Amino acid sequence: MESLVEYGSRRVIITITAIFCALLEIVDTTIVNVALTNMRGTLGATLTEVAWVITAYAIGNVIIVPMTSWLSQQFGRRNYLPHPLFFLRSVHFCVVMQRYLGAGSLRFLQGLGGGALLVTSQTIITESYPLEKRGMAQAIYGLGVIIGPTLGPPLGGYIVDHASWPYIFYINIPIGVIATLLTLQFVRSPKYGEKSAWVILTGLVLVY
């Protein structure tokens, strides 16, 4: 199997790219929490209805995470990772949600994209380091990822206070564009051995 270990500046860039991708997922998980009250007022929704903005995102994560390995093999990791669904849906979400309560379905789609980003980015950063340095790689990744839950709520609160709650979804766009460009330029797709369809199907059935 072809080695995916990187060295020098290329490895640094791939590490930053993986952290960017993970931040997309984690920031979007927590940034919405502080805006629920404002969203209720704008949409005229109950607390139970607007809570689906959070729940639907989590459901999308749960569904896509066990399938991410298989999907990466089908499309190639470099093509699969920068999938535009996650950050492009943010624009659609902001426009549509102000007109009707389509929050659940759109956040579900965001959750599918976000879960894929988190798992794939961790795999990329692990395989980019030699075996003896993979512990350090995971520590670096962990330090980067932990910024997400810390950054999300205060960033969301600042945006809600100084602008409007739909803008909390627009932050996905610049981060997503940067991560996509870096991924297409530097990330390599591994050549996995072929796996029979029944093995993949059995694994998915057992997971669910």
mmCIF file of N, CA, C and O in Angstrom, residues 36-114:
data_model
loop_
_atom_site.group_PDB
_atom_site.id
_atom_site.type_symbol
_atom_site.label_atom_id
_atom_site.label_comp_id
_atom_site.label_asym_id
_atom_site.label_seq_id
_atom_site.Cartn_x
_atom_site.Cartn_y
_atom_site.Cartn_z
ATOM 1 N N LEU A 36 -30.886 30.262 20.028
ATOM 2 C CA LEU A 36 -32.209 29.628 20.012
ATOM 3 C C LEU A 36 -33.331 30.588 20.391
ATOM 4 O O LEU A 36 -34.406 30.581 19.786
ATOM 5 N N THR A 37 -33.093 31.424 21.386
ATOM 6 C CA THR A 37 -34.131 32.371 21.807
ATOM 7 C C THR A 37 -34.466 33.359 20.695
ATOM 8 O O THR A 37 -35.642 33.645 20.433
ATOM 9 N N ASN A 38 -33.433 33.871 20.037
ATOM 10 C CA ASN A 38 -33.650 34.799 18.925
ATOM 11 C C ASN A 38 -34.366 34.122 17.763
ATOM 12 O O ASN A 38 -35.212 34.730 17.097
ATOM 13 N N MET A 39 -34.018 32.873 17.525
ATOM 14 C CA MET A 39 -34.647 32.122 16.442
ATOM 15 C C MET A 39 -36.122 31.876 16.732
ATOM 16 O O MET A 39 -36.965 31.956 15.835
ATOM 17 N N ARG A 40 -36.422 31.607 17.984
ATOM 18 C CA ARG A 40 -37.831 31.416 18.364
ATOM 19 C C ARG A 40 -38.639 32.680 18.083
ATOM 20 O O ARG A 40 -39.757 32.615 17.563
ATOM 21 N N GLY A 41 -38.072 33.832 18.433
ATOM 22 C CA GLY A 41 -38.795 35.076 18.215
ATOM 23 C C GLY A 41 -39.027 35.389 16.752
ATOM 24 O O GLY A 41 -40.103 35.841 16.356
ATOM 25 N N THR A 42 -38.009 35.117 15.927
ATOM 26 C CA THR A 42 -38.126 35.401 14.495
ATOM 27 C C THR A 42 -39.107 34.464 13.809
ATOM 28 O O THR A 42 -39.901 34.876 12.963
ATOM 29 N N LEU A 43 -39.038 33.187 14.185
ATOM 30 C CA LEU A 43 -39.834 32.167 13.499
ATOM 31 C C LEU A 43 -41.204 31.945 14.120
ATOM 32 O O LEU A 43 -42.060 31.294 13.530
ATOM 33 N N GLY A 44 -41.405 32.456 15.328
ATOM 34 C CA GLY A 44 -42.659 32.189 16.021
ATOM 35 C C GLY A 44 -42.807 30.724 16.380
ATOM 36 O O GLY A 44 -43.908 30.166 16.329
ATOM 37 N N ALA A 45 -41.700 30.080 16.711
ATOM 38 C CA ALA A 45 -41.694 28.651 17.005
ATOM 39 C C ALA A 45 -41.634 28.413 18.507
ATOM 40 O O ALA A 45 -41.192 29.270 19.276
ATOM 41 N N THR A 46 -42.074 27.232 18.904
ATOM 42 C CA THR A 46 -41.962 26.838 20.303
ATOM 43 C C THR A 46 -40.540 26.368 20.564
ATOM 44 O O THR A 46 -39.763 26.120 19.632
ATOM 45 N N LEU A 47 -40.202 26.204 21.845
ATOM 46 C CA LEU A 47 -38.862 25.733 22.202
ATOM 47 C C LEU A 47 -38.623 24.329 21.658
ATOM 48 O O LEU A 47 -37.531 24.005 21.207
ATOM 49 N N THR A 48 -39.670 23.482 21.692
ATOM 50 C CA THR A 48 -39.538 22.119 21.178
ATOM 51 C C THR A 48 -39.249 22.128 19.680
ATOM 52 O O THR A 48 -38.405 21.360 19.194
ATOM 53 N N GLU A 49 -39.938 22.994 18.952
ATOM 54 C CA GLU A 49 -39.741 23.052 17.498
ATOM 55 C C GLU A 49 -38.354 23.556 17.141
ATOM 56 O O GLU A 49 -37.674 22.987 16.289
ATOM 57 N N VAL A 50 -37.911 24.602 17.791
ATOM 58 C CA VAL A 50 -36.621 25.177 17.442
ATOM 59 C C VAL A 50 -35.468 24.296 17.939
ATOM 60 O O VAL A 50 -34.347 24.371 17.416
ATOM 61 N N ALA A 51 -35.731 23.429 18.913
ATOM 62 C CA ALA A 51 -34.694 22.519 19.404
ATOM 63 C C ALA A 51 -34.273 21.517 18.334
ATOM 64 O O ALA A 51 -33.176 20.944 18.413
ATOM 65 N N TRP A 52 -35.124 21.309 17.336
ATOM 66 C CA TRP A 52 -34.766 20.407 16.243
ATOM 67 C C TRP A 52 -33.596 20.924 15.418
ATOM 68 O O TRP A 52 -32.962 20.177 14.680
ATOM 69 N N VAL A 53 -33.290 22.201 15.540
ATOM 70 C CA VAL A 53 -32.100 22.743 14.877
ATOM 71 C C VAL A 53 -30.852 22.035 15.391
ATOM 72 O O VAL A 53 -29.908 21.779 14.647
ATOM 73 N N ILE A 54 -30.839 21.719 16.671
ATOM 74 C CA ILE A 54 -29.704 21.014 17.281
ATOM 75 C C ILE A 54 -29.832 19.511 17.090
ATOM 76 O O ILE A 54 -28.876 18.825 16.714
ATOM 77 N N THR A 55 -31.034 18.987 17.331
ATOM 78 C CA THR A 55 -31.240 17.543 17.279
ATOM 79 C C THR A 55 -31.006 16.980 15.882
ATOM 80 O O THR A 55 -30.367 15.936 15.718
ATOM 81 N N ALA A 56 -31.529 17.656 14.857
ATOM 82 C CA ALA A 56 -31.387 17.164 13.489
ATOM 83 C C ALA A 56 -29.924 17.116 13.064
ATOM 84 O O ALA A 56 -29.495 16.205 12.345
ATOM 85 N N TYR A 57 -29.146 18.083 13.517
ATOM 86 C CA TYR A 57 -27.715 18.103 13.201
ATOM 87 C C TYR A 57 -27.017 16.888 13.814
ATOM 88 O O TYR A 57 -26.196 16.232 13.160
ATOM 89 N N ALA A 58 -27.361 16.591 15.058
ATOM 90 C CA ALA A 58 -26.753 15.434 15.736
ATOM 91 C C ALA A 58 -27.153 14.125 15.053
ATOM 92 O O ALA A 58 -26.332 13.213 14.917
ATOM 93 N N ILE A 59 -28.396 14.024 14.610
ATOM 94 C CA ILE A 59 -28.849 12.813 13.921
ATOM 95 C C ILE A 59 -28.074 12.614 12.622
ATOM 96 O O ILE A 59 -27.662 11.502 12.276
ATOM 97 N N GLY A 60 -27.876 13.709 11.878
ATOM 98 C CA GLY A 60 -27.083 13.618 10.655
ATOM 99 C C GLY A 60 -25.673 13.131 10.932
ATOM 100 O O GLY A 60 -25.123 12.304 10.184
ATOM 101 N N ASN A 61 -25.065 13.604 12.001
ATOM 102 C CA ASN A 61 -23.735 13.137 12.406
ATOM 103 C C ASN A 61 -23.724 11.639 12.668
ATOM 104 O O ASN A 61 -22.852 10.910 12.186
ATOM 105 N N VAL A 62 -24.682 11.184 13.436
ATOM 106 C CA VAL A 62 -24.738 9.775 13.838
ATOM 107 C C VAL A 62 -24.894 8.861 12.625
ATOM 108 O O VAL A 62 -24.317 7.778 12.565
ATOM 109 N N ILE A 63 -25.656 9.280 11.649
ATOM 110 C CA ILE A 63 -25.898 8.458 10.472
ATOM 111 C C ILE A 63 -24.658 8.361 9.583
ATOM 112 O O ILE A 63 -24.297 7.290 9.094
ATOM 113 N N ILE A 64 -23.986 9.485 9.370
ATOM 114 C CA ILE A 64 -22.910 9.514 8.381
ATOM 115 C C ILE A 64 -21.583 8.971 8.895
ATOM 116 O O ILE A 64 -20.780 8.430 8.118
ATOM 117 N N VAL A 65 -21.316 9.078 10.194
ATOM 118 C CA VAL A 65 -20.002 8.694 10.716
ATOM 119 C C VAL A 65 -19.645 7.235 10.405
ATOM 120 O O VAL A 65 -18.534 6.963 9.923
ATOM 121 N N PRO A 66 -20.545 6.241 10.626
ATOM 122 C CA PRO A 66 -20.160 4.857 10.314
ATOM 123 C C PRO A 66 -19.982 4.593 8.821
ATOM 124 O O PRO A 66 -19.340 3.622 8.432
ATOM 125 N N MET A 67 -20.528 5.448 7.974
ATOM 126 C CA MET A 67 -20.450 5.244 6.531
ATOM 127 C C MET A 67 -19.283 5.974 5.884
ATOM 128 O O MET A 67 -19.011 5.794 4.697
ATOM 129 N N THR A 68 -18.591 6.793 6.655
ATOM 130 C CA THR A 68 -17.580 7.676 6.082
ATOM 131 C C THR A 68 -16.429 6.911 5.435
ATOM 132 O O THR A 68 -15.948 7.282 4.354
ATOM 133 N N SER A 69 -15.969 5.842 6.052
ATOM 134 C CA SER A 69 -14.869 5.066 5.485
ATOM 135 C C SER A 69 -15.238 4.511 4.122
ATOM 136 O O SER A 69 -14.458 4.605 3.158
ATOM 137 N N TRP A 70 -16.434 3.943 4.032
ATOM 138 C CA TRP A 70 -16.883 3.370 2.766
ATOM 139 C C TRP A 70 -17.045 4.442 1.689
ATOM 140 O O TRP A 70 -16.625 4.273 0.555
ATOM 141 N N LEU A 71 -17.634 5.569 2.059
ATOM 142 C CA LEU A 71 -17.833 6.652 1.100
ATOM 143 C C LEU A 71 -16.497 7.224 0.622
ATOM 144 O O LEU A 71 -16.355 7.583 -0.552
ATOM 145 N N SER A 72 -15.517 7.303 1.521
ATOM 146 C CA SER A 72 -14.192 7.796 1.133
ATOM 147 C C SER A 72 -13.555 6.894 0.090
ATOM 148 O O SER A 72 -12.872 7.360 -0.827
ATOM 149 N N GLN A 73 -13.781 5.588 0.240
ATOM 150 C CA GLN A 73 -13.228 4.643 -0.724
ATOM 151 C C GLN A 73 -13.914 4.755 -2.082
ATOM 152 O O GLN A 73 -13.287 4.582 -3.121
ATOM 153 N N GLN A 74 -15.196 5.029 -2.069
ATOM 154 C CA GLN A 74 -15.945 5.098 -3.324
ATOM 155 C C GLN A 74 -15.585 6.341 -4.141
ATOM 156 O O GLN A 74 -15.469 6.280 -5.359
ATOM 157 N N PHE A 75 -15.432 7.470 -3.471
ATOM 158 C CA PHE A 75 -15.229 8.729 -4.177
ATOM 159 C C PHE A 75 -13.782 9.220 -4.146
ATOM 160 O O PHE A 75 -13.430 10.144 -4.883
ATOM 161 N N GLY A 76 -12.960 8.616 -3.289
ATOM 162 C CA GLY A 76 -11.611 9.125 -3.099
ATOM 163 C C GLY A 76 -11.618 10.202 -2.029
ATOM 164 O O GLY A 76 -12.464 11.095 -2.045
ATOM 165 N N ARG A 77 -10.698 10.100 -1.094
ATOM 166 C CA ARG A 77 -10.730 10.996 0.056
ATOM 167 C C ARG A 77 -10.595 12.458 -0.332
ATOM 168 O O ARG A 77 -11.268 13.327 0.207
ATOM 169 N N ARG A 78 -9.733 12.742 -1.295
ATOM 170 C CA ARG A 78 -9.526 14.133 -1.695
ATOM 171 C C ARG A 78 -10.791 14.739 -2.313
ATOM 172 O O ARG A 78 -11.039 15.935 -2.194
ATOM 173 N N ASN A 79 -11.584 13.916 -2.977
ATOM 174 C CA ASN A 79 -12.839 14.397 -3.558
ATOM 175 C C ASN A 79 -13.966 14.431 -2.539
ATOM 176 O O ASN A 79 -14.876 15.249 -2.628
ATOM 177 N N TYR A 80 -13.897 13.523 -1.574
ATOM 178 C CA TYR A 80 -14.990 13.396 -0.603
ATOM 179 C C TYR A 80 -14.909 14.447 0.494
ATOM 180 O O TYR A 80 -15.925 15.005 0.911
ATOM 181 N N LEU A 81 -13.704 14.757 0.944
ATOM 182 C CA LEU A 81 -13.541 15.652 2.089
ATOM 183 C C LEU A 81 -14.088 17.059 1.842
ATOM 184 O O LEU A 81 -14.814 17.598 2.679
ATOM 185 N N PRO A 82 -13.798 17.685 0.701
ATOM 186 C CA PRO A 82 -14.275 19.068 0.536
ATOM 187 C C PRO A 82 -15.695 19.154 -0.012
ATOM 188 O O PRO A 82 -16.051 20.123 -0.681
ATOM 189 N N HIS A 83 -16.481 18.126 0.260
ATOM 190 C CA HIS A 83 -17.850 18.121 -0.252
ATOM 191 C C HIS A 83 -18.539 19.441 0.122
ATOM 192 O O HIS A 83 -18.570 19.817 1.285
ATOM 193 N N PRO A 84 -19.097 20.150 -0.850
ATOM 194 C CA PRO A 84 -19.606 21.502 -0.592
ATOM 195 C C PRO A 84 -20.911 21.563 0.172
ATOM 196 O O PRO A 84 -21.341 22.644 0.563
ATOM 197 N N LEU A 85 -21.506 20.418 0.413
ATOM 198 C CA LEU A 85 -22.826 20.410 1.050
ATOM 199 C C LEU A 85 -22.840 21.151 2.380
ATOM 200 O O LEU A 85 -23.741 21.941 2.669
ATOM 201 N N PHE A 86 -21.785 20.942 3.187
ATOM 202 C CA PHE A 86 -21.798 21.464 4.545
ATOM 203 C C PHE A 86 -21.840 22.988 4.582
ATOM 204 O O PHE A 86 -22.680 23.583 5.257
ATOM 205 N N PHE A 87 -20.942 23.651 3.851
ATOM 206 C CA PHE A 87 -20.907 25.109 3.976
ATOM 207 C C PHE A 87 -21.817 25.825 2.981
ATOM 208 O O PHE A 87 -22.264 26.932 3.241
ATOM 209 N N LEU A 88 -22.140 25.214 1.844
ATOM 210 C CA LEU A 88 -23.069 25.857 0.922
ATOM 211 C C LEU A 88 -24.487 25.842 1.476
ATOM 212 O O LEU A 88 -25.274 26.752 1.231
ATOM 213 N N ARG A 89 -24.819 24.809 2.210
ATOM 214 C CA ARG A 89 -26.140 24.734 2.816
ATOM 215 C C ARG A 89 -26.350 25.838 3.850
ATOM 216 O O ARG A 89 -27.482 26.161 4.186
ATOM 217 N N SER A 90 -25.292 26.393 4.355
ATOM 218 C CA SER A 90 -25.416 27.465 5.329
ATOM 219 C C SER A 90 -26.136 28.663 4.732
ATOM 220 O O SER A 90 -26.984 29.283 5.371
ATOM 221 N N VAL A 91 -25.803 29.007 3.493
ATOM 222 C CA VAL A 91 -26.455 30.132 2.831
ATOM 223 C C VAL A 91 -27.931 29.831 2.617
ATOM 224 O O VAL A 91 -28.814 30.645 2.907
ATOM 225 N N HIS A 92 -28.199 28.639 2.126
ATOM 226 C CA HIS A 92 -29.585 28.236 1.900
ATOM 227 C C HIS A 92 -30.359 28.240 3.212
ATOM 228 O O HIS A 92 -31.503 28.673 3.290
ATOM 229 N N PHE A 93 -29.692 27.779 4.253
ATOM 230 C CA PHE A 93 -30.333 27.714 5.571
ATOM 231 C C PHE A 93 -30.744 29.099 6.041
ATOM 232 O O PHE A 93 -31.861 29.308 6.530
ATOM 233 N N CYS A 94 -29.857 30.067 5.889
ATOM 234 C CA CYS A 94 -30.151 31.424 6.359
ATOM 235 C C CYS A 94 -31.330 32.038 5.618
ATOM 236 O O CYS A 94 -32.170 32.704 6.206
ATOM 237 N N VAL A 95 -31.389 31.832 4.307
ATOM 238 C CA VAL A 95 -32.439 32.446 3.498
ATOM 239 C C VAL A 95 -33.775 31.772 3.739
ATOM 240 O O VAL A 95 -34.799 32.418 3.981
ATOM 241 N N VAL A 96 -33.780 30.443 3.688
ATOM 242 C CA VAL A 96 -35.033 29.700 3.769
ATOM 243 C C VAL A 96 -35.632 29.752 5.158
ATOM 244 O O VAL A 96 -36.842 29.904 5.340
ATOM 245 N N MET A 97 -34.782 29.679 6.181
ATOM 246 C CA MET A 97 -35.304 29.538 7.532
ATOM 247 C C MET A 97 -36.041 30.782 8.005
ATOM 248 O O MET A 97 -36.870 30.713 8.904
ATOM 249 N N GLN A 98 -35.754 31.929 7.419
ATOM 250 C CA GLN A 98 -36.456 33.142 7.812
ATOM 251 C C GLN A 98 -37.880 33.172 7.244
ATOM 252 O O GLN A 98 -38.707 33.965 7.669
ATOM 253 N N ARG A 99 -38.179 32.300 6.288
ATOM 254 C CA ARG A 99 -39.490 32.293 5.657
ATOM 255 C C ARG A 99 -40.384 31.181 6.199
ATOM 256 O O ARG A 99 -41.589 31.326 6.295
ATOM 257 N N TYR A 100 -39.782 30.053 6.506
ATOM 258 C CA TYR A 100 -40.571 28.960 7.053
ATOM 259 C C TYR A 100 -39.674 28.064 7.898
ATOM 260 O O TYR A 100 -38.459 28.133 7.798
ATOM 261 N N LEU A 101 -40.303 27.231 8.690
ATOM 262 C CA LEU A 101 -39.548 26.408 9.637
ATOM 263 C C LEU A 101 -39.007 25.154 8.939
ATOM 264 O O LEU A 101 -39.495 24.062 9.121
ATOM 265 N N GLY A 102 -37.997 25.377 8.089
ATOM 266 C CA GLY A 102 -37.347 24.258 7.413
ATOM 267 C C GLY A 102 -36.056 23.897 8.109
ATOM 268 O O GLY A 102 -35.169 23.304 7.512
ATOM 269 N N ALA A 103 -35.930 24.279 9.356
ATOM 270 C CA ALA A 103 -34.672 24.125 10.080
ATOM 271 C C ALA A 103 -34.225 22.684 10.195
ATOM 272 O O ALA A 103 -33.060 22.364 9.990
ATOM 273 N N GLY A 104 -35.165 21.789 10.517
ATOM 274 C CA GLY A 104 -34.790 20.403 10.783
ATOM 275 C C GLY A 104 -34.126 19.737 9.597
ATOM 276 O O GLY A 104 -33.041 19.165 9.722
ATOM 277 N N SER A 105 -34.754 19.838 8.427
ATOM 278 C CA SER A 105 -34.215 19.139 7.260
ATOM 279 C C SER A 105 -32.888 19.729 6.813
ATOM 280 O O SER A 105 -31.952 19.008 6.448
ATOM 281 N N LEU A 106 -32.756 21.052 6.850
ATOM 282 C CA LEU A 106 -31.524 21.679 6.403
ATOM 283 C C LEU A 106 -30.373 21.425 7.375
ATOM 284 O O LEU A 106 -29.237 21.195 6.973
ATOM 285 N N ARG A 107 -30.650 21.463 8.659
ATOM 286 C CA ARG A 107 -29.608 21.158 9.641
ATOM 287 C C ARG A 107 -29.225 19.686 9.594
ATOM 288 O O ARG A 107 -28.080 19.321 9.851
ATOM 289 N N PHE A 108 -30.165 18.834 9.232
ATOM 290 C CA PHE A 108 -29.848 17.420 9.052
ATOM 291 C C PHE A 108 -28.815 17.252 7.938
ATOM 292 O O PHE A 108 -27.847 16.496 8.073
ATOM 293 N N LEU A 109 -29.003 17.970 6.839
ATOM 294 C CA LEU A 109 -28.049 17.910 5.737
ATOM 295 C C LEU A 109 -26.688 18.457 6.163
ATOM 296 O O LEU A 109 -25.639 17.922 5.790
ATOM 297 N N GLN A 110 -26.699 19.523 6.952
ATOM 298 C CA GLN A 110 -25.440 20.036 7.488
ATOM 299 C C GLN A 110 -24.758 18.996 8.369
ATOM 300 O O GLN A 110 -23.540 18.852 8.342
ATOM 301 N N GLY A 111 -25.549 18.283 9.155
ATOM 302 C CA GLY A 111 -24.991 17.248 10.028
ATOM 303 C C GLY A 111 -24.325 16.135 9.254
ATOM 304 O O GLY A 111 -23.290 15.604 9.674
ATOM 305 N N LEU A 112 -24.905 15.766 8.109
ATOM 306 C CA LEU A 112 -24.289 14.742 7.265
ATOM 307 C C LEU A 112 -22.910 15.198 6.785
ATOM 308 O O LEU A 112 -21.930 14.450 6.844
ATOM 309 N N GLY A 113 -22.828 16.444 6.322
ATOM 310 C CA GLY A 113 -21.546 16.961 5.866
ATOM 311 C C GLY A 113 -20.551 17.128 6.992
ATOM 312 O O GLY A 113 -19.373 16.804 6.860
ATOM 313 N N GLY A 114 -21.030 17.607 8.140
ATOM 314 C CA GLY A 114 -20.135 17.851 9.271
ATOM 315 C C GLY A 114 -19.536 16.583 9.841
ATOM 316 O O GLY A 114 -18.350 16.530 10.164
#
